[in-house]
XYZ file of C-alpha atoms in Angstrom:
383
model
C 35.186 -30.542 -18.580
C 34.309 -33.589 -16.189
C 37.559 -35.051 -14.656
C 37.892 -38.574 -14.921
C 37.448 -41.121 -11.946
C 40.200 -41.849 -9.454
C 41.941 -44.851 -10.024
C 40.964 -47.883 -7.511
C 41.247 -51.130 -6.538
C 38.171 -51.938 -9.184
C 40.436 -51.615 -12.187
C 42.188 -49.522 -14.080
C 41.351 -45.635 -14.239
C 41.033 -43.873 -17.824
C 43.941 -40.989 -17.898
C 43.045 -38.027 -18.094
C 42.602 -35.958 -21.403
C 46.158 -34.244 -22.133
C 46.398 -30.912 -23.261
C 45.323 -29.870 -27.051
C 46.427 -31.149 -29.632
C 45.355 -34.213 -27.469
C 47.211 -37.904 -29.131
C 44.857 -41.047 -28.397
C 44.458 -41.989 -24.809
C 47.500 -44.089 -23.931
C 47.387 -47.737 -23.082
C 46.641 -48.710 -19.705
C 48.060 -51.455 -17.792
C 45.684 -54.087 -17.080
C 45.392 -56.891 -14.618
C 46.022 -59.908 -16.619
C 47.807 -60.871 -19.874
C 46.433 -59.921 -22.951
C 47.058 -60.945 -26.780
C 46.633 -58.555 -29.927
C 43.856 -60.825 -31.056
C 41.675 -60.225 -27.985
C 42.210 -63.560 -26.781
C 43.415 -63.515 -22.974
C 46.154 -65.471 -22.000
C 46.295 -66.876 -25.344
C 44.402 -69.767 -24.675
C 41.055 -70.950 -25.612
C 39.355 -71.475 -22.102
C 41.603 -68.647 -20.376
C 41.438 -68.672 -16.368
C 40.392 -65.697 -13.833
C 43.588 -64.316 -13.617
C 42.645 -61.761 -14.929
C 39.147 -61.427 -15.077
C 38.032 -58.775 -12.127
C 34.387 -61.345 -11.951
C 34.812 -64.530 -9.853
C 33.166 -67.803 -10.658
C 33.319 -70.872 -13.346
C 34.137 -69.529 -17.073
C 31.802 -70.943 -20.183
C 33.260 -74.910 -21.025
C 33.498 -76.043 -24.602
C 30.690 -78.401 -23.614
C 28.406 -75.024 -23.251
C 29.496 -73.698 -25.711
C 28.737 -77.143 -28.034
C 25.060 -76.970 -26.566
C 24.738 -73.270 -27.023
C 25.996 -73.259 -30.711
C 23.353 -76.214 -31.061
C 20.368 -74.014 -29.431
C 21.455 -71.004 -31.778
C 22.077 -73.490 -34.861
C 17.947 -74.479 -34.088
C 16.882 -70.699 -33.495
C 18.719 -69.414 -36.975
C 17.387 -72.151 -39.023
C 14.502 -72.101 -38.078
C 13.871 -68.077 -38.406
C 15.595 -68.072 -41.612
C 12.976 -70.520 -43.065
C 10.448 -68.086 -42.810
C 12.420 -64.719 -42.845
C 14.362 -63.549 -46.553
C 17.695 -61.438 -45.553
C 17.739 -59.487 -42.704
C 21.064 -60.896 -41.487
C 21.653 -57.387 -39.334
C 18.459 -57.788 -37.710
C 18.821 -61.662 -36.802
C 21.965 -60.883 -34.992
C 20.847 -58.222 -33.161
C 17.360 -59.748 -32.109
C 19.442 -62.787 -30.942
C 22.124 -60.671 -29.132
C 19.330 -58.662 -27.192
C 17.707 -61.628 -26.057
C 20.342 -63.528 -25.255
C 21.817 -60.407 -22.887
C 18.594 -60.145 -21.516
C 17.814 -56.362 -22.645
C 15.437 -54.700 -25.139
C 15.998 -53.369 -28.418
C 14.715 -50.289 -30.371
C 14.271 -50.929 -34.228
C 14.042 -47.976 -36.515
C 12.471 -48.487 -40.619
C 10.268 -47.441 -42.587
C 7.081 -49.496 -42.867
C 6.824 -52.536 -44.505
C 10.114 -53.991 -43.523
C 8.800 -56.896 -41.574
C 9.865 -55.578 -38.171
C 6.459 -57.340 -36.590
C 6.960 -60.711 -38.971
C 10.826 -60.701 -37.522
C 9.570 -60.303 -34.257
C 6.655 -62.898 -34.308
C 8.879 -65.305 -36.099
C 11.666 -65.224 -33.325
C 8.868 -65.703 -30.683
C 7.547 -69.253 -32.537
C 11.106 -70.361 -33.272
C 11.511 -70.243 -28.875
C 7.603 -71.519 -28.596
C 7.355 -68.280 -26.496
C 4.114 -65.629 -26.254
C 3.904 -63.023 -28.246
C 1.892 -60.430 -27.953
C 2.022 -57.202 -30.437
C 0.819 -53.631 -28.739
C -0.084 -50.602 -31.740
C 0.621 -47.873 -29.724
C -1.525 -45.062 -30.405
C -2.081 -41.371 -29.039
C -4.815 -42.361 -27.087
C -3.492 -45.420 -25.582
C -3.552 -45.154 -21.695
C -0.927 -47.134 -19.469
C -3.279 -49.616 -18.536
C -4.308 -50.657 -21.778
C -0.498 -52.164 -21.504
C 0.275 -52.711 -18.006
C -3.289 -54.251 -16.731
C -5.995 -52.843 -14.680
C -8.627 -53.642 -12.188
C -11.834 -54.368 -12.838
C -15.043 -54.846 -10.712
C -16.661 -58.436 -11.174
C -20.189 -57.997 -9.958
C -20.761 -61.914 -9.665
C -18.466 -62.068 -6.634
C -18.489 -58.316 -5.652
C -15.046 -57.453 -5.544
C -12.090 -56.381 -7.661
C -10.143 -58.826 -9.717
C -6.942 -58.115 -11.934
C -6.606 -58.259 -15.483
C -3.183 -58.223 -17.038
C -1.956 -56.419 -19.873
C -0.592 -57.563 -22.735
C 3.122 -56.447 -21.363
C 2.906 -59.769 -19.477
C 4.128 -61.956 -22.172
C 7.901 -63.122 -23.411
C 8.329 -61.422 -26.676
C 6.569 -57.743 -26.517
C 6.482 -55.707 -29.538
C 5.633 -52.215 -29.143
C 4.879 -51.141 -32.940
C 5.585 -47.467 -33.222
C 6.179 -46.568 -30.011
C 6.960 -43.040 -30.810
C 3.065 -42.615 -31.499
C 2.027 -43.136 -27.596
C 2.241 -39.997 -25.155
C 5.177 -39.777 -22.546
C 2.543 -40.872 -19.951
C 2.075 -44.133 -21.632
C 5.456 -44.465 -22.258
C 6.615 -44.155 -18.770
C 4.671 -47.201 -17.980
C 6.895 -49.034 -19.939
C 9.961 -48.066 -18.053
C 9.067 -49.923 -15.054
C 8.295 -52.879 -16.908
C 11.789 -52.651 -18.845
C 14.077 -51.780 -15.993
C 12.297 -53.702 -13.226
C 10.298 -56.885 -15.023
C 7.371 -56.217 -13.099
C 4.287 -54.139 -13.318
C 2.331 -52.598 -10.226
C -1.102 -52.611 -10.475
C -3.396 -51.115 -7.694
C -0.186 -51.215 -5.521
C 0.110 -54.866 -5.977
C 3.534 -56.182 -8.083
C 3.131 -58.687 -10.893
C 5.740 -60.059 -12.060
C 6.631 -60.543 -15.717
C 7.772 -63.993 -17.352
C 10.981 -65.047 -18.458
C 12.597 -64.622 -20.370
C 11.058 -61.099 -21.154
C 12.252 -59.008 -24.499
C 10.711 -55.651 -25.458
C 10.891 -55.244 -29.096
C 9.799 -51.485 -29.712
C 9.381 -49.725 -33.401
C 9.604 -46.348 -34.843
C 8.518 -44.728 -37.889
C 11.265 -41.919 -38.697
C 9.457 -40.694 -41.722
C 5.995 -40.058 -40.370
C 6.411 -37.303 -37.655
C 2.843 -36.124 -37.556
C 1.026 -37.468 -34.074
C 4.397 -38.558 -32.846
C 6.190 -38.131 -29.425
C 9.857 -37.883 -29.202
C 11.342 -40.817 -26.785
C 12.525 -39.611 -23.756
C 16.432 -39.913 -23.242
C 15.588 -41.864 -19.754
C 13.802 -44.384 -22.161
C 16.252 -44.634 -24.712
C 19.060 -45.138 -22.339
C 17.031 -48.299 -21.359
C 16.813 -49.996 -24.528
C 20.218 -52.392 -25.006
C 21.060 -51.841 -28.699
C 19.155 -49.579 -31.504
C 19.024 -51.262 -34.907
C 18.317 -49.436 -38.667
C 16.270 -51.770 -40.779
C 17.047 -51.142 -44.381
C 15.584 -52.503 -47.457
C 16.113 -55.492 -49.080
C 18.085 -56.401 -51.667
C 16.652 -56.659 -55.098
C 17.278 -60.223 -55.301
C 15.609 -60.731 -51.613
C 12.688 -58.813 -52.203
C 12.441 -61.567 -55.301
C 12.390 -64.334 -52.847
C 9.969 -62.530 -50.627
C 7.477 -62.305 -53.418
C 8.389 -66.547 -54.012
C 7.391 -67.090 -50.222
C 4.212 -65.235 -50.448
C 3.262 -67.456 -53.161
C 4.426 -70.797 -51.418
C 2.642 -69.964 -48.482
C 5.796 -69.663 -45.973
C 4.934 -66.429 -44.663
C 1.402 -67.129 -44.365
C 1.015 -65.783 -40.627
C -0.792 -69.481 -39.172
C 2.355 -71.463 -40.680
C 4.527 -71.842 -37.886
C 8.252 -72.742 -37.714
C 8.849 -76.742 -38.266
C 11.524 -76.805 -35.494
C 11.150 -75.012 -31.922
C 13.718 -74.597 -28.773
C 11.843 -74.218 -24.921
C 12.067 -71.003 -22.677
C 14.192 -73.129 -20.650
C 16.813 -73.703 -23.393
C 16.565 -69.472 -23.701
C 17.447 -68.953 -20.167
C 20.698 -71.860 -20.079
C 21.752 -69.647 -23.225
C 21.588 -66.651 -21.338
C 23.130 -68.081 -18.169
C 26.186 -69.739 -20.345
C 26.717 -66.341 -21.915
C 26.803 -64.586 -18.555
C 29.690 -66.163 -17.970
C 31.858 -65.470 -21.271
C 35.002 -64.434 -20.253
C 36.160 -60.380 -20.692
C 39.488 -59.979 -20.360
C 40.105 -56.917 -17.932
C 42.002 -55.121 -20.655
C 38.673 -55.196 -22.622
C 36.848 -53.655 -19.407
C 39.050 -50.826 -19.410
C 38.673 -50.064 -23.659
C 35.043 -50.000 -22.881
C 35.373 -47.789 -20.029
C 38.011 -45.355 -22.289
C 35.725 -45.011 -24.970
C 32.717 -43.802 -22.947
C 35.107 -41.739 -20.791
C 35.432 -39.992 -24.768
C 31.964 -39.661 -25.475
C 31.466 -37.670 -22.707
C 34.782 -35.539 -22.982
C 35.196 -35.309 -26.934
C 37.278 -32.248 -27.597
C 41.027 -33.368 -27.069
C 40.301 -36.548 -28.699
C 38.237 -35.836 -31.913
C 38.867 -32.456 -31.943
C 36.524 -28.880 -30.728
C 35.060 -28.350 -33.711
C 33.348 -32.111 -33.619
C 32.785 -32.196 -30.205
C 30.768 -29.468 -29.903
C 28.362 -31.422 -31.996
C 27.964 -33.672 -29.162
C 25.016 -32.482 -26.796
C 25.761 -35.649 -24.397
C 27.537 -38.489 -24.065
C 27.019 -41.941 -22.903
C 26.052 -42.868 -19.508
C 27.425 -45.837 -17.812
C 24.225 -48.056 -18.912
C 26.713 -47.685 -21.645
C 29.166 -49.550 -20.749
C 27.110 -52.323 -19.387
C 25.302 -52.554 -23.162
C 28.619 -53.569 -24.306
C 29.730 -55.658 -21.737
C 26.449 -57.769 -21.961
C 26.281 -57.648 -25.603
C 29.642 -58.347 -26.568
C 29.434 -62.220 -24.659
C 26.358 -62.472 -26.577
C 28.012 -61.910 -29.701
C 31.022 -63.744 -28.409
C 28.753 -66.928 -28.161
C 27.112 -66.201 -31.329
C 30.550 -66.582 -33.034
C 31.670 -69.734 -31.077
C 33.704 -68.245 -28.731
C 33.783 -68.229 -24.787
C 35.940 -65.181 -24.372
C 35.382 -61.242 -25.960
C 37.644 -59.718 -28.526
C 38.021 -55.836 -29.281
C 36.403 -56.253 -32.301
C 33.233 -57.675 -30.459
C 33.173 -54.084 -29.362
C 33.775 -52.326 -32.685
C 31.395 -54.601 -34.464
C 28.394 -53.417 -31.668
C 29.814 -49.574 -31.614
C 26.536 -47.864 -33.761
C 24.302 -50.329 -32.081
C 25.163 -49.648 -28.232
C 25.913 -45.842 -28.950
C 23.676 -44.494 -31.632
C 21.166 -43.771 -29.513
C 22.918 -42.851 -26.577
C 25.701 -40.456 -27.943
C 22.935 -37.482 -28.866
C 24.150 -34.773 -30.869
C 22.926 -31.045 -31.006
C 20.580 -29.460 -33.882
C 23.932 -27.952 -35.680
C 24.857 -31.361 -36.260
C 21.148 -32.251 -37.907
C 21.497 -29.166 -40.163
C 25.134 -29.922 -41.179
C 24.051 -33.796 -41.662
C 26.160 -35.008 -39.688
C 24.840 -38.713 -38.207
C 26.154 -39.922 -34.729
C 27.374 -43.136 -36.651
C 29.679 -40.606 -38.003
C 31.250 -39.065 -34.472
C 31.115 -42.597 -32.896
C 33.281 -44.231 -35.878
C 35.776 -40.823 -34.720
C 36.065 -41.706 -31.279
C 36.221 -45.477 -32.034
C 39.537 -44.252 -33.949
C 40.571 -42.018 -31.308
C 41.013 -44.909 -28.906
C 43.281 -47.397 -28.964
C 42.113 -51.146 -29.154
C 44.128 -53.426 -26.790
């Protein structure tokens, strides 16, 4: 069993797991005040006192303009989108944190008219990629190509250089391809012929997979889902949504040249994301985050052995920075310029499904990792 990091000046250390039967980790001390409603110091607009990041917190006049950019964004994406509250929020909170997001349907569940919708509602490019077996990394990154006119080589980017990228079943293109992405993801450039381009801003990788159709598919590398900030499950609509989907198609709203009547800039995008960089997170909500992927990763005196051998690995610390980014994005979302605990329940299955990867005893016994995660969510405290 891994032993847990040595406590430090950086913040508080997670104890280490006691002997079995193991209770739920104790509390740890942290360096500030703390309330049972998650709001530190107990005020509105809390200080640094606590906070182990320096620097100016969010103001309520921010947070006024941010709820007014969001306010523009929602209405405007639910004039042409029916339901799919789930997937607004998390499209939102992955591009306000700046990562990417990995959506996982069926077909037909407008994944592409969710994502193509979000990109007119922030007047942003768009470009969709159908990834296919054959596709070749340069038919996303770019290439060079020879112009005989002028007699030299001139570059040609790929369709990855765009704001809004939407990678429709990703799990169809061959690891080769797929590394090209990673680059691109992690770094926001692209190298082609050993010259960087960089990509715009802001940038948001929206990637699909089909888990019904497994024929021609390659499995996503666990470097490659570790990069993606949250992993959504689209489900089907309602009965009473799908009945307003069919009234839309007839009114002409989701005809795909009607655009949204009411647009923010790229520049509003980035303030959002630079206000939300600077919700506050109280330290005590730091060290819950750290405790409960300290427990993914050492299971058995906290959920029990016969669970946590179910549990092939646990999450890294890309983890842990999912949540911290995500929960200020959901923090401004609900009005707020500081993060509660249950910021971090409410984005448990989205930070950790796909991260928390469970063995092939678990797939027989049908046993989900939303199911283990909910366990170890339980097994921890909240401060």
């Amino acid at each position: 069993m891994n032993q847990p990091y040595p406590a430090s000046n950086a913040g508080p250390a997670v104890p280490p797991p006691p002997p079995a039967p193991a209770p739920p980790i104790s509390s740890v001390p942290t360096a500030g005040p703390s309330t049972g409603s998650g709001n530190p110091g107990g005020s509105g607009n809390p200080g640094g006192s606590g906070n182990p990041a320096s620097g100016p917190q969010t103001t309520d006049a921010e947070l006024s303009r941010a709820t007014e950019i969001l306010r523009i964004i929602t209405d405007a994406y639910s004039a042409k989108m029916v339901g799919q509250e789930r997937l607004r929020l998390s499209l939102l909170i992955s591009l306000i944190a700046g990562g990417h997001i990995l959506l996982e349907s069926v077909p037909g569940l407008a994944k592409t008219t969710a994502a193509s919708t979000l990109a007119d509602t922030v007047r942003a490019q768009f470009k969709r990629i159908q990834c296919t077996p054959d596709l070749l990394p340069s038919d996303i990154t770019g290439n060079q190509i020879y112009d005989a006119a002028t007699g030299s080589f001139r570059t040609v980017l790929g369709p990855v250089h765009a704001n809004f990228v939407l990678l429709d079943e990703i799990n169809r293109s061959s690891a080769k391809t797929q590394s090209a992405m990673l680059e691109a993801m992690q770094e926001h450039q692209t190298t082609i012929g050993g010259e960087v381009h960089h990509l715009p801003r802001p940038f948001l990788v929206i990637a699909t997979q089909n888990p019904i159709e497994q024929e021609g598919t390659y499995e996503l590398p666990e470097a490659q889902m570790d990069r993606f900030l949250l992993k959504e499950i689209v489900e089907y609509p309602s009965p009473a949504e799908e009945f307003e989907i069919l009234n839309r198609i007839d009114s002409g709203v989701l005809d795909p040249d009607r655009h949204v009547g009411s647009a923010v800039s790229l520049a509003d995008i980035e303030q959002l994301q630079e206000i939300a960089s600077r919700v506050y997170v109280d330290a005590s909500i730091r060290n819950y985050i750290v405790q409960l992927a300290y427990v993914t990763r050492n299971p058995a005196p906290y959920i029990g052995e016969e669970r946590a051998r179910l549990i092939k690995y646990g999450a890294s610390p890309r983890a842990s920075i999912a949540f911290l980014q995500a929960s200020r994005a959901l923090a401004l979302l609900m009005g707020r310029t500081h993060v509660v605990p249950e910021d971090i329940r409410t984005l448990r299955h989205l930070v950790l499904r796909h991260r928390v990867l469970l063995t092939f005893e678990a797939d027989a016994e049908g046993v989900r990792s939303e199911d283990i995660i909910d366990q170890i969510f339980a097994a921890v405290p909240t401060p």
